[in-house]
PDB file of C-alpha atoms in Angstrom:
ATOM      1  CA  MET A   1     -83.311   3.159 116.072  1.00 50.00           C
ATOM      2  CA  ASN A   2     -84.791   3.490 112.603  1.00 50.00           C
ATOM      3  CA  GLU A   3     -85.997   6.984 113.348  1.00 55.00           C
ATOM      4  CA  LEU A   4     -82.524   8.007 114.523  1.00 52.00           C
ATOM      5  CA  PHE A   5     -80.916   6.563 111.418  1.00 50.00           C
ATOM      6  CA  THR A   6     -83.440   8.272 109.236  1.00 58.00           C
ATOM      7  CA  GLY A   7     -82.858  11.632 110.948  1.00 55.00           C
ATOM      8  CA  VAL A   8     -79.086  11.348 110.537  1.00 50.00           C
ATOM      9  CA  LEU A   9     -79.475  10.384 106.909  1.00 54.00           C
ATOM     10  CA  VAL A  10     -81.744  13.320 106.215  1.00 52.00           C
ATOM     11  CA  PHE A  11     -79.285  15.646 107.949  1.00 55.00           C
ATOM     12  CA  LEU A  12     -76.362  14.367 105.935  1.00 56.00           C
ATOM     13  CA  VAL A  13     -78.259  14.641 102.666  1.00 53.00           C
ATOM     14  CA  THR A  14     -79.345  18.171 103.581  1.00 63.00           C
ATOM     15  CA  VAL A  15     -75.744  19.174 104.349  1.00 54.00           C
ATOM     16  CA  ILE A  16     -74.440  17.657 101.134  1.00 61.00           C
ATOM     17  CA  VAL A  17     -77.179  19.216  98.997  1.00 53.00           C
ATOM     18  CA  THR A  18     -76.737  22.587 100.689  1.00 61.00           C
ATOM     19  CA  SER A  19     -72.969  22.450 100.184  1.00 61.00           C
ATOM     20  CA  LEU A  20     -73.308  21.484  96.547  1.00 55.00           C
ATOM     21  CA  TRP A  21     -75.938  24.173  96.013  1.00 53.00           C
ATOM     22  CA  ASN A  22     -73.814  26.846  97.674  1.00 58.00           C
ATOM     23  CA  PHE A  23     -70.748  25.770  95.725  1.00 56.00           C
ATOM     24  CA  TYR A  24     -72.681  25.772  92.469  1.00 54.00           C
ATOM     25  CA  ILE A  25     -74.501  29.025  93.100  1.00 54.00           C
ATOM     26  CA  LYS A  26     -71.421  30.886  94.330  1.00 55.00           C
ATOM     27  CA  GLY A  27     -69.244  29.570  91.521  1.00 56.00           C
ATOM     28  CA  TYR A  28     -71.892  30.299  88.944  1.00 53.00           C
ATOM     29  CA  LEU A  29     -72.539  33.797  90.223  1.00 53.00           C
ATOM     30  CA  VAL A  30     -68.819  34.554  90.389  1.00 55.00           C
ATOM     31  CA  LYS A  31     -68.237  33.285  86.871  1.00 55.00           C
ATOM     32  CA  LYS A  32     -71.352  35.053  85.658  1.00 55.00           C
ATOM     33  CA  GLY A  33     -70.180  38.249  87.318  1.00 57.00           C
ATOM     34  CA  GLU A  34     -66.751  37.896  85.774  1.00 57.00           C
ATOM     35  CA  PHE A  35     -68.279  37.247  82.350  1.00 55.00           C
ATOM     36  CA  GLU A  36     -70.606  40.216  82.634  1.00 58.00           C
ATOM     37  CA  GLN A  37     -67.665  42.362  83.723  1.00 59.00           C
ATOM     38  CA  ILE A  38     -65.658  41.187  80.733  1.00 56.00           C
ATOM     39  CA  VAL A  39     -68.570  41.962  78.427  1.00 53.00           C
ATOM     40  CA  GLU A  40     -68.959  45.382  80.035  1.00 60.00           C
ATOM     41  CA  ASP A  41     -65.212  46.044  79.795  1.00 55.00           C
ATOM     42  CA  GLN A  42     -65.182  44.967  76.163  1.00 57.00           C
ATOM     43  CA  GLY A  43     -68.013  47.404  75.485  1.00 59.00           C
ATOM     44  CA  LYS A  44     -66.093  50.198  77.136  1.00 61.00           C
ATOM     45  CA  ILE A  45     -62.947  49.271  75.187  1.00 58.00           C
ATOM     46  CA  LEU A  46     -64.878  49.253  71.911  1.00 58.00           C
ATOM     47  CA  ASP A  47     -66.428  52.616  72.761  1.00 62.00           C
ATOM     48  CA  HIS A  48     -62.985  53.976  73.598  1.00 61.00           C
ATOM     49  CA  LEU A  49     -61.518  52.578  70.392  1.00 58.00           C
ATOM     50  CA  GLU A  50     -64.365  54.066  68.397  1.00 64.00           C
ATOM     51  CA  ALA A  51     -63.849  57.464  70.038  1.00 62.00           C
ATOM     52  CA  SER A  52     -60.065  57.223  69.533  1.00 60.00           C
ATOM     53  CA  THR A  53     -60.546  56.276  65.889  1.00 61.00           C
ATOM     54  CA  LEU A  54     -62.853  59.249  65.388  1.00 59.00           C
ATOM     55  CA  VAL A  55     -60.294  61.566  66.992  1.00 57.00           C
ATOM     56  CA  ALA A  56     -57.498  60.056  64.892  1.00 51.00           C
ATOM     57  CA  GLU A  57     -59.496  60.476  61.689  1.00 58.00           C
ATOM     58  CA  THR A  58     -60.327  64.070  62.619  1.00 58.00           C
ATOM     59  CA  VAL A  59     -56.663  64.828  63.316  1.00 51.00           C
ATOM     60  CA  LYS A  60     -55.695  63.110  60.068  1.00 49.00           C
ATOM     61  CA  ASP A  61     -58.229  65.168  58.106  1.00 52.00           C
ATOM     62  CA  ASN A  62     -56.993  68.371  59.742  1.00 52.00           C
ATOM     63  CA  ILE A  63     -53.381  67.484  58.958  1.00 48.00           C
ATOM     64  CA  ASN A  64     -54.275  66.683  55.348  1.00 48.00           C
ATOM     65  CA  ARG A  65     -56.141  69.974  54.962  1.00 54.00           C
ATOM     66  CA  GLN A  66     -53.263  71.865  56.560  1.00 54.00           C
ATOM     67  CA  PHE A  67     -50.781  70.058  54.332  1.00 48.00           C
ATOM     68  CA  LEU A  68     -52.762  70.852  51.205  1.00 49.00           C
ATOM     69  CA  SER A  69     -53.114  74.457  52.337  1.00 60.00           C
ATOM     70  CA  ASN A  70     -49.381  74.736  53.003  1.00 67.00           C
ATOM     71  CA  GLU A  71     -48.604  73.025  49.704  1.00 76.00           C
ATOM     72  CA  LYS A  72     -50.774  75.506  47.797  1.00 79.00           C
ATOM     73  CA  LEU A  73     -49.176  78.399  49.673  1.00 78.00           C
ATOM     74  CA  TRP A  74     -45.723  77.005  48.880  1.00 83.00           C
ATOM     75  CA  ASP A  75     -46.680  76.868  45.196  1.00 84.00           C
ATOM     76  CA  VAL A  76     -47.821  80.505  45.317  1.00 80.00           C
ATOM     77  CA  LYS A  77     -44.527  81.567  46.865  1.00 83.00           C
ATOM     78  CA  LYS A  78     -42.461  79.495  44.428  1.00 87.00           C
ATOM     79  CA  ASP A  79     -44.264  80.981  41.424  1.00 87.00           C
ATOM     80  CA  ALA A  80     -43.632  84.465  42.826  1.00 84.00           C
ATOM     81  CA  TYR A  81     -39.912  83.855  43.281  1.00 87.00           C
ATOM     82  CA  ASP A  82     -39.630  82.179  39.877  1.00 90.00           C
ATOM     83  CA  ASN A  83     -41.110  85.286  38.259  1.00 88.00           C
ATOM     84  CA  ILE A  84     -38.982  87.642  40.337  1.00 88.00           C
ATOM     85  CA  TRP A  85     -35.782  85.821  39.415  1.00 91.00           C
ATOM     86  CA  LYS A  86     -36.680  85.580  35.742  1.00 91.00           C
ATOM     87  CA  ASN A  87     -37.427  89.293  35.500  1.00 88.00           C
ATOM     88  CA  VAL A  88     -34.367  90.328  37.497  1.00 90.00           C
ATOM     89  CA  LEU A  89     -32.134  88.355  35.106  1.00 92.00           C
ATOM     90  CA  GLU A  90     -33.880  89.906  32.111  1.00 90.00           C
ATOM     91  CA  LEU A  91     -33.476  93.369  33.616  1.00 89.00           C
ATOM     92  CA  GLU A  92     -29.786  92.665  34.158  1.00 91.00           C
ATOM     93  CA  ASP A  93     -29.338  91.579  30.520  1.00 92.00           C
ATOM     94  CA  LEU A  94     -31.058  94.695  29.191  1.00 90.00           C
ATOM     95  CA  VAL A  95     -29.003  97.054  31.362  1.00 91.00           C
ATOM     96  CA  LEU A  96     -25.766  95.232  30.483  1.00 93.00           C
ATOM     97  CA  GLU A  97     -26.637  95.658  26.812  1.00 92.00           C
ATOM     98  CA  ARG A  98     -27.161  99.386  27.342  1.00 91.00           C
ATOM     99  CA  LEU A  99     -23.876  99.602  29.250  1.00 93.00           C
ATOM    100  CA  LYS A 100     -21.991  97.795  26.483  1.00 92.00           C
ATOM    101  CA  VAL A 101     -23.386 100.054  23.765  1.00 91.00           C
ATOM    102  CA  THR A 102     -22.729 103.206  25.795  1.00 91.00           C
ATOM    103  CA  GLU A 103     -19.131 102.151  26.495  1.00 90.00           C
ATOM    104  CA  MET A 104     -18.571 101.439  22.800  1.00 88.00           C
ATOM    105  CA  TYR A 105     -19.960 104.848  21.851  1.00 88.00           C
ATOM    106  CA  PHE A 106     -17.859 106.544  24.510  1.00 87.00           C
ATOM    107  CA  GLU A 107     -14.646 104.877  23.315  1.00 85.00           C
ATOM    108  CA  ALA A 108     -15.299 105.496  19.620  1.00 82.00           C
ATOM    109  CA  PHE A 109     -16.647 109.061  19.750  1.00 81.00           C
ATOM    110  CA  CYS A 110     -15.622 110.604  23.092  1.00 80.00           C
ATOM    111  CA  ASN A 111     -12.381 108.914  24.081  1.00 76.00           C
ATOM    112  CA  HIS A 112     -10.657 108.943  20.673  1.00 71.00           C
ATOM    113  CA  GLY A 113     -10.739 105.166  20.508  1.00 59.00           C
ATOM    114  CA  GLY A 114      -8.591 104.934  23.594  1.00 59.00           C
ATOM    115  CA  TRP A 115      -5.723 106.774  21.923  1.00 56.00           C
ATOM    116  CA  THR A 116      -4.058 109.350  24.152  1.00 58.00           C
ATOM    117  CA  GLY A 117      -1.476 110.841  21.773  1.00 55.00           C
ATOM    118  CA  SER A 118       2.101 110.125  20.782  1.00 50.00           C
ATOM    119  CA  SER A 119       5.168 110.410  22.954  1.00 54.00           C
ATOM    120  CA  ASP A 120       7.087 113.690  22.894  1.00 56.00           C
ATOM    121  CA  TYR A 121      10.237 111.719  22.197  1.00 58.00           C
ATOM    122  CA  MET A 122       8.972 110.004  19.035  1.00 60.00           C
ATOM    123  CA  PRO A 123      10.625 110.826  15.731  1.00 64.00           C
ATOM    124  CA  ASP A 124       8.414 112.754  13.322  1.00 64.00           C
ATOM    125  CA  GLU A 125       8.033 109.723  11.054  1.00 66.00           C
ATOM    126  CA  GLU A 126       6.841 107.586  13.996  1.00 67.00           C
ATOM    127  CA  VAL A 127       4.449 110.291  15.097  1.00 63.00           C
ATOM    128  CA  GLU A 128       2.923 110.409  11.626  1.00 68.00           C
ATOM    129  CA  LYS A 129       2.542 106.611  11.582  1.00 72.00           C
ATOM    130  CA  PHE A 130       1.068 106.688  15.084  1.00 66.00           C
ATOM    131  CA  TYR A 131      -1.668 109.172  14.233  1.00 68.00           C
ATOM    132  CA  LYS A 132      -2.436 107.469  10.926  1.00 76.00           C
ATOM    133  CA  PHE A 133      -2.931 104.148  12.725  1.00 73.00           C
ATOM    134  CA  ALA A 134      -4.953 105.835  15.496  1.00 73.00           C
ATOM    135  CA  GLU A 135      -7.262 107.493  12.971  1.00 78.00           C
ATOM    136  CA  GLU A 136      -7.804 104.188  11.182  1.00 79.00           C
ATOM    137  CA  ASP A 137      -8.554 102.417  14.466  1.00 78.00           C
ATOM    138  CA  ILE A 138     -10.988 105.132  15.532  1.00 79.00           C
ATOM    139  CA  GLU A 139     -12.749 104.923  12.173  1.00 82.00           C
ATOM    140  CA  ARG A 140     -12.941 101.145  12.569  1.00 84.00           C
ATOM    141  CA  GLN A 141     -14.508 101.473  16.010  1.00 82.00           C
ATOM    142  CA  GLN A 142     -16.985 104.058  14.779  1.00 82.00           C
ATOM    143  CA  ALA A 143     -17.859 101.860  11.802  1.00 85.00           C
ATOM    144  CA  GLU A 144     -18.467  98.905  14.125  1.00 86.00           C
ATOM    145  CA  PHE A 145     -20.776 101.048  16.216  1.00 83.00           C
ATOM    146  CA  LYS A 146     -23.015 101.855  13.251  1.00 87.00           C
ATOM    147  CA  LYS A 147     -25.015  98.653  13.738  1.00 88.00           C
ATOM    148  CA  TYR A 148     -26.063  99.942  17.150  1.00 86.00           C
ATOM    149  CA  LYS A 149     -27.404 103.084  15.534  1.00 86.00           C
ATOM    150  CA  SER A 150     -29.318 101.183  12.867  1.00 88.00           C
ATOM    151  CA  GLU A 151     -33.090 101.444  12.820  1.00 88.00           C
ATOM    152  CA  LYS A 152     -33.397  97.666  13.118  1.00 90.00           C
ATOM    153  CA  TYR A 153     -31.301  97.457  16.289  1.00 89.00           C
ATOM    154  CA  LEU A 154     -32.942 100.462  17.905  1.00 88.00           C
ATOM    155  CA  MET A 155     -36.429  99.097  17.191  1.00 91.00           C
ATOM    156  CA  GLU A 156     -35.513  95.666  18.566  1.00 90.00           C
ATOM    157  CA  GLN A 157     -34.139  97.173  21.762  1.00 87.00           C
ATOM    158  CA  LYS A 158     -37.101  99.481  22.150  1.00 87.00           C
ATOM    159  CA  LYS A 159     -39.492  96.569  21.680  1.00 89.00           C
ATOM    160  CA  ALA A 160     -37.592  94.419  24.191  1.00 88.00           C
ATOM    161  CA  GLU A 161     -37.613  97.207  26.762  1.00 86.00           C
ATOM    162  CA  LEU A 162     -41.317  97.942  26.273  1.00 87.00           C
ATOM    163  CA  GLN A 163     -42.187  94.253  26.606  1.00 87.00           C
ATOM    164  CA  PHE A 164     -40.099  94.034  29.744  1.00 85.00           C
ATOM    165  CA  LYS A 165     -41.745  97.168  31.118  1.00 85.00           C
ATOM    166  CA  GLU A 166     -45.178  95.558  30.676  1.00 86.00           C
ATOM    167  CA  LYS A 167     -44.024  92.313  32.302  1.00 85.00           C
ATOM    168  CA  ILE A 168     -42.394  94.041  35.251  1.00 83.00           C
ATOM    169  CA  GLU A 169     -45.510  96.148  35.855  1.00 84.00           C
ATOM    170  CA  ARG A 170     -47.668  92.990  35.900  1.00 85.00           C
ATOM    171  CA  LEU A 171     -45.169  91.287  38.186  1.00 83.00           C
ATOM    172  CA  VAL A 172     -45.109  94.216  40.619  1.00 81.00           C
ATOM    173  CA  THR A 173     -48.910  94.272  40.716  1.00 82.00           C
ATOM    174  CA  ASN A 174     -49.144  90.516  41.314  1.00 80.00           C
ATOM    175  CA  LEU A 175     -46.455  90.643  43.980  1.00 78.00           C
ATOM    176  CA  LYS A 176     -48.338  93.357  45.825  1.00 77.00           C
ATOM    177  CA  TYR A 177     -51.398  91.102  45.921  1.00 77.00           C
ATOM    178  CA  SER A 178     -49.471  87.995  47.039  1.00 74.00           C
ATOM    179  CA  SER A 179     -47.226  89.862  49.491  1.00 72.00           C
ATOM    180  CA  ILE A 180     -49.740  89.125  52.293  1.00 74.00           C
ATOM    181  CA  TYR A 181     -48.608  85.484  52.119  1.00 75.00           C
ATOM    182  CA  MET A 182     -44.910  86.304  52.023  1.00 76.00           C
ATOM    183  CA  SER A 183     -42.195  87.868  54.118  1.00 77.00           C
ATOM    184  CA  GLN A 184     -42.499  91.626  54.413  1.00 77.00           C
ATOM    185  CA  ASP A 185     -38.923  91.829  53.127  1.00 80.00           C
ATOM    186  CA  ILE A 186     -40.385  91.128  49.699  1.00 79.00           C
ATOM    187  CA  ILE A 187     -41.831  94.665  49.765  1.00 79.00           C
ATOM    188  CA  LYS A 188     -38.276  95.987  49.412  1.00 82.00           C
ATOM    189  CA  ILE A 189     -37.785  93.853  46.312  1.00 82.00           C
ATOM    190  CA  ILE A 190     -41.108  95.040  44.879  1.00 80.00           C
ATOM    191  CA  ASN A 191     -40.156  98.686  45.412  1.00 83.00           C
ATOM    192  CA  PHE A 192     -36.743  98.092  43.881  1.00 85.00           C
ATOM    193  CA  LEU A 193     -38.181  96.481  40.740  1.00 82.00           C
ATOM    194  CA  ASP A 194     -40.855  99.158  40.481  1.00 81.00           C
ATOM    195  CA  SER A 195     -38.319 101.995  40.465  1.00 85.00           C
ATOM    196  CA  ALA A 196     -35.574 100.147  38.566  1.00 83.00           C
ATOM    197  CA  HIS A 197     -37.393  99.692  35.272  1.00 76.00           C
ATOM    198  CA  LYS A 198     -38.561 103.304  35.353  1.00 79.00           C
ATOM    199  CA  GLN A 199     -35.067 104.670  35.951  1.00 81.00           C
ATOM    200  CA  GLN A 200     -32.967 102.403  33.743  1.00 79.00           C
ATOM    201  CA  PHE A 201     -34.960 102.747  30.539  1.00 79.00           C
ATOM    202  CA  LYS A 202     -34.996 106.510  30.418  1.00 80.00           C
ATOM    203  CA  ASP A 203     -33.532 108.261  27.389  1.00 79.00           C
ATOM    204  CA  LYS A 204     -29.791 108.579  28.135  1.00 80.00           C
ATOM    205  CA  SER A 205     -28.778 110.272  24.906  1.00 78.00           C
ATOM    206  CA  PHE A 206     -26.747 113.482  25.105  1.00 77.00           C
ATOM    207  CA  THR A 207     -29.151 116.402  25.039  1.00 75.00           C
ATOM    208  CA  TYR A 208     -29.163 119.867  26.495  1.00 68.00           C
ATOM    209  CA  GLU A 209     -31.689 118.818  29.140  1.00 72.00           C
ATOM    210  CA  ASN A 210     -29.884 115.577  29.992  1.00 67.00           C
ATOM    211  CA  SER A 211     -26.542 117.335  30.310  1.00 65.00           C
ATOM    212  CA  GLU A 212     -27.980 119.407  33.142  1.00 65.00           C
ATOM    213  CA  GLU A 213     -28.660 122.255  30.711  1.00 66.00           C
ATOM    214  CA  GLY A 214     -25.181 122.436  29.275  1.00 66.00           C
ATOM    215  CA  VAL A 215     -23.197 121.978  32.484  1.00 75.00           C
ATOM    216  CA  LEU A 216     -21.714 118.686  31.213  1.00 81.00           C
ATOM    217  CA  ASP A 217     -20.079 118.170  27.831  1.00 84.00           C
ATOM    218  CA  GLU A 218     -20.668 114.987  25.840  1.00 84.00           C
ATOM    219  CA  ARG A 219     -17.682 113.159  27.304  1.00 85.00           C
ATOM    220  CA  GLU A 220     -18.645 114.033  30.865  1.00 86.00           C
ATOM    221  CA  TRP A 221     -22.265 113.082  30.234  1.00 88.00           C
ATOM    222  CA  PHE A 222     -21.471 109.568  28.982  1.00 88.00           C
ATOM    223  CA  GLU A 223     -18.956 109.036  31.759  1.00 90.00           C
ATOM    224  CA  HIS A 224     -21.811 109.823  34.110  1.00 89.00           C
ATOM    225  CA  VAL A 225     -24.176 107.430  32.286  1.00 91.00           C
ATOM    226  CA  ILE A 226     -21.624 104.600  32.382  1.00 92.00           C
ATOM    227  CA  TYR A 227     -21.035 105.226  36.074  1.00 93.00           C
ATOM    228  CA  GLU A 228     -24.792 104.992  36.746  1.00 92.00           C
ATOM    229  CA  TYR A 229     -25.174 101.763  34.767  1.00 92.00           C
ATOM    230  CA  GLU A 230     -22.210 100.173  36.561  1.00 94.00           C
ATOM    231  CA  GLY A 231     -23.595 101.281  39.918  1.00 93.00           C
ATOM    232  CA  PHE A 232     -26.967  99.758  39.114  1.00 92.00           C
ATOM    233  CA  ILE A 233     -25.367  96.444  38.101  1.00 93.00           C
ATOM    234  CA  ARG A 234     -23.557  96.338  41.443  1.00 93.00           C
ATOM    235  CA  GLU A 235     -26.799  97.113  43.273  1.00 92.00           C
ATOM    236  CA  LEU A 236     -28.607  94.446  41.274  1.00 91.00           C
ATOM    237  CA  LYS A 237     -25.992  91.875  42.282  1.00 93.00           C
ATOM    238  CA  ILE A 238     -26.705  92.642  45.948  1.00 92.00           C
ATOM    239  CA  LYS A 239     -30.468  92.370  45.338  1.00 91.00           C
ATOM    240  CA  LYS A 240     -29.996  89.001  43.659  1.00 92.00           C
ATOM    241  CA  GLU A 241     -28.217  87.709  46.758  1.00 92.00           C
ATOM    242  CA  GLU A 242     -31.035  89.048  48.938  1.00 90.00           C
ATOM    243  CA  ILE A 243     -33.634  87.345  46.727  1.00 90.00           C
ATOM    244  CA  ILE A 244     -31.781  84.017  46.986  1.00 91.00           C
ATOM    245  CA  GLU A 245     -31.706  84.234  50.791  1.00 90.00           C
ATOM    246  CA  LEU A 246     -35.384  85.232  50.957  1.00 88.00           C
ATOM    247  CA  CYS A 247     -36.316  82.363  48.659  1.00 88.00           C
ATOM    248  CA  LYS A 248     -34.426  79.849  50.803  1.00 89.00           C
ATOM    249  CA  LYS A 249     -36.148  81.187  53.918  1.00 87.00           C
ATOM    250  CA  GLU A 250     -39.664  81.296  52.427  1.00 85.00           C
ATOM    251  CA  LEU A 251     -39.500  77.906  50.694  1.00 84.00           C
ATOM    252  CA  HIS A 252     -37.480  76.180  53.437  1.00 83.00           C
ATOM    253  CA  LEU A 253     -34.754  75.146  51.008  1.00 79.00           C
TER     254      LEU A 253
END
């Protein structure tokens, strides 16, 4: 009886211990496995974050370098257009001054001050008064023009034109160098500026050579000169509009 009881007791204890051991071992191993998996996953996540951070920093550096490069290029283009616009306006002022002086000379010395003669139906006394007044007005216009023939004025204009010529030549040279960064349409502007200052500042006084070797008289010659100046001003207006559009396109304004 005692042996049977003892055997049963041993069996029960063995079952209980085995069950507890299995429960403990399985639970421990599962939890350990889960913990190790978490640790492994965390390591992978950290590695991924580190790699992502490195990629992000690389992209950021590339964007910053590209931004700085674009910003410098934008500055180069802006400086170019600033100089173009400044010189175009100065060219316009100088040509307008030449046009004004030429028109004044034409009116005073070639067009009889704008006087065309008296009416055929005027009384003799009125005709005499008319021509006396016309002569006085023509003399006044010619007297006013004298300042434009003075040595001081001529030297000032010559100096201004020479200074502009030097500036425009430097500008054209610089634009040719920087044109690789800019729209190829700027080449047209460069060529225009290059030829404009050479053509507009030529001697336009009435000479035998300038009058096509005597084909044109003085009146016809200055009519021709005025026509050329006016045509250039119209062309310059078109070029200014083109420059504005190019500038907006290049600088994304």
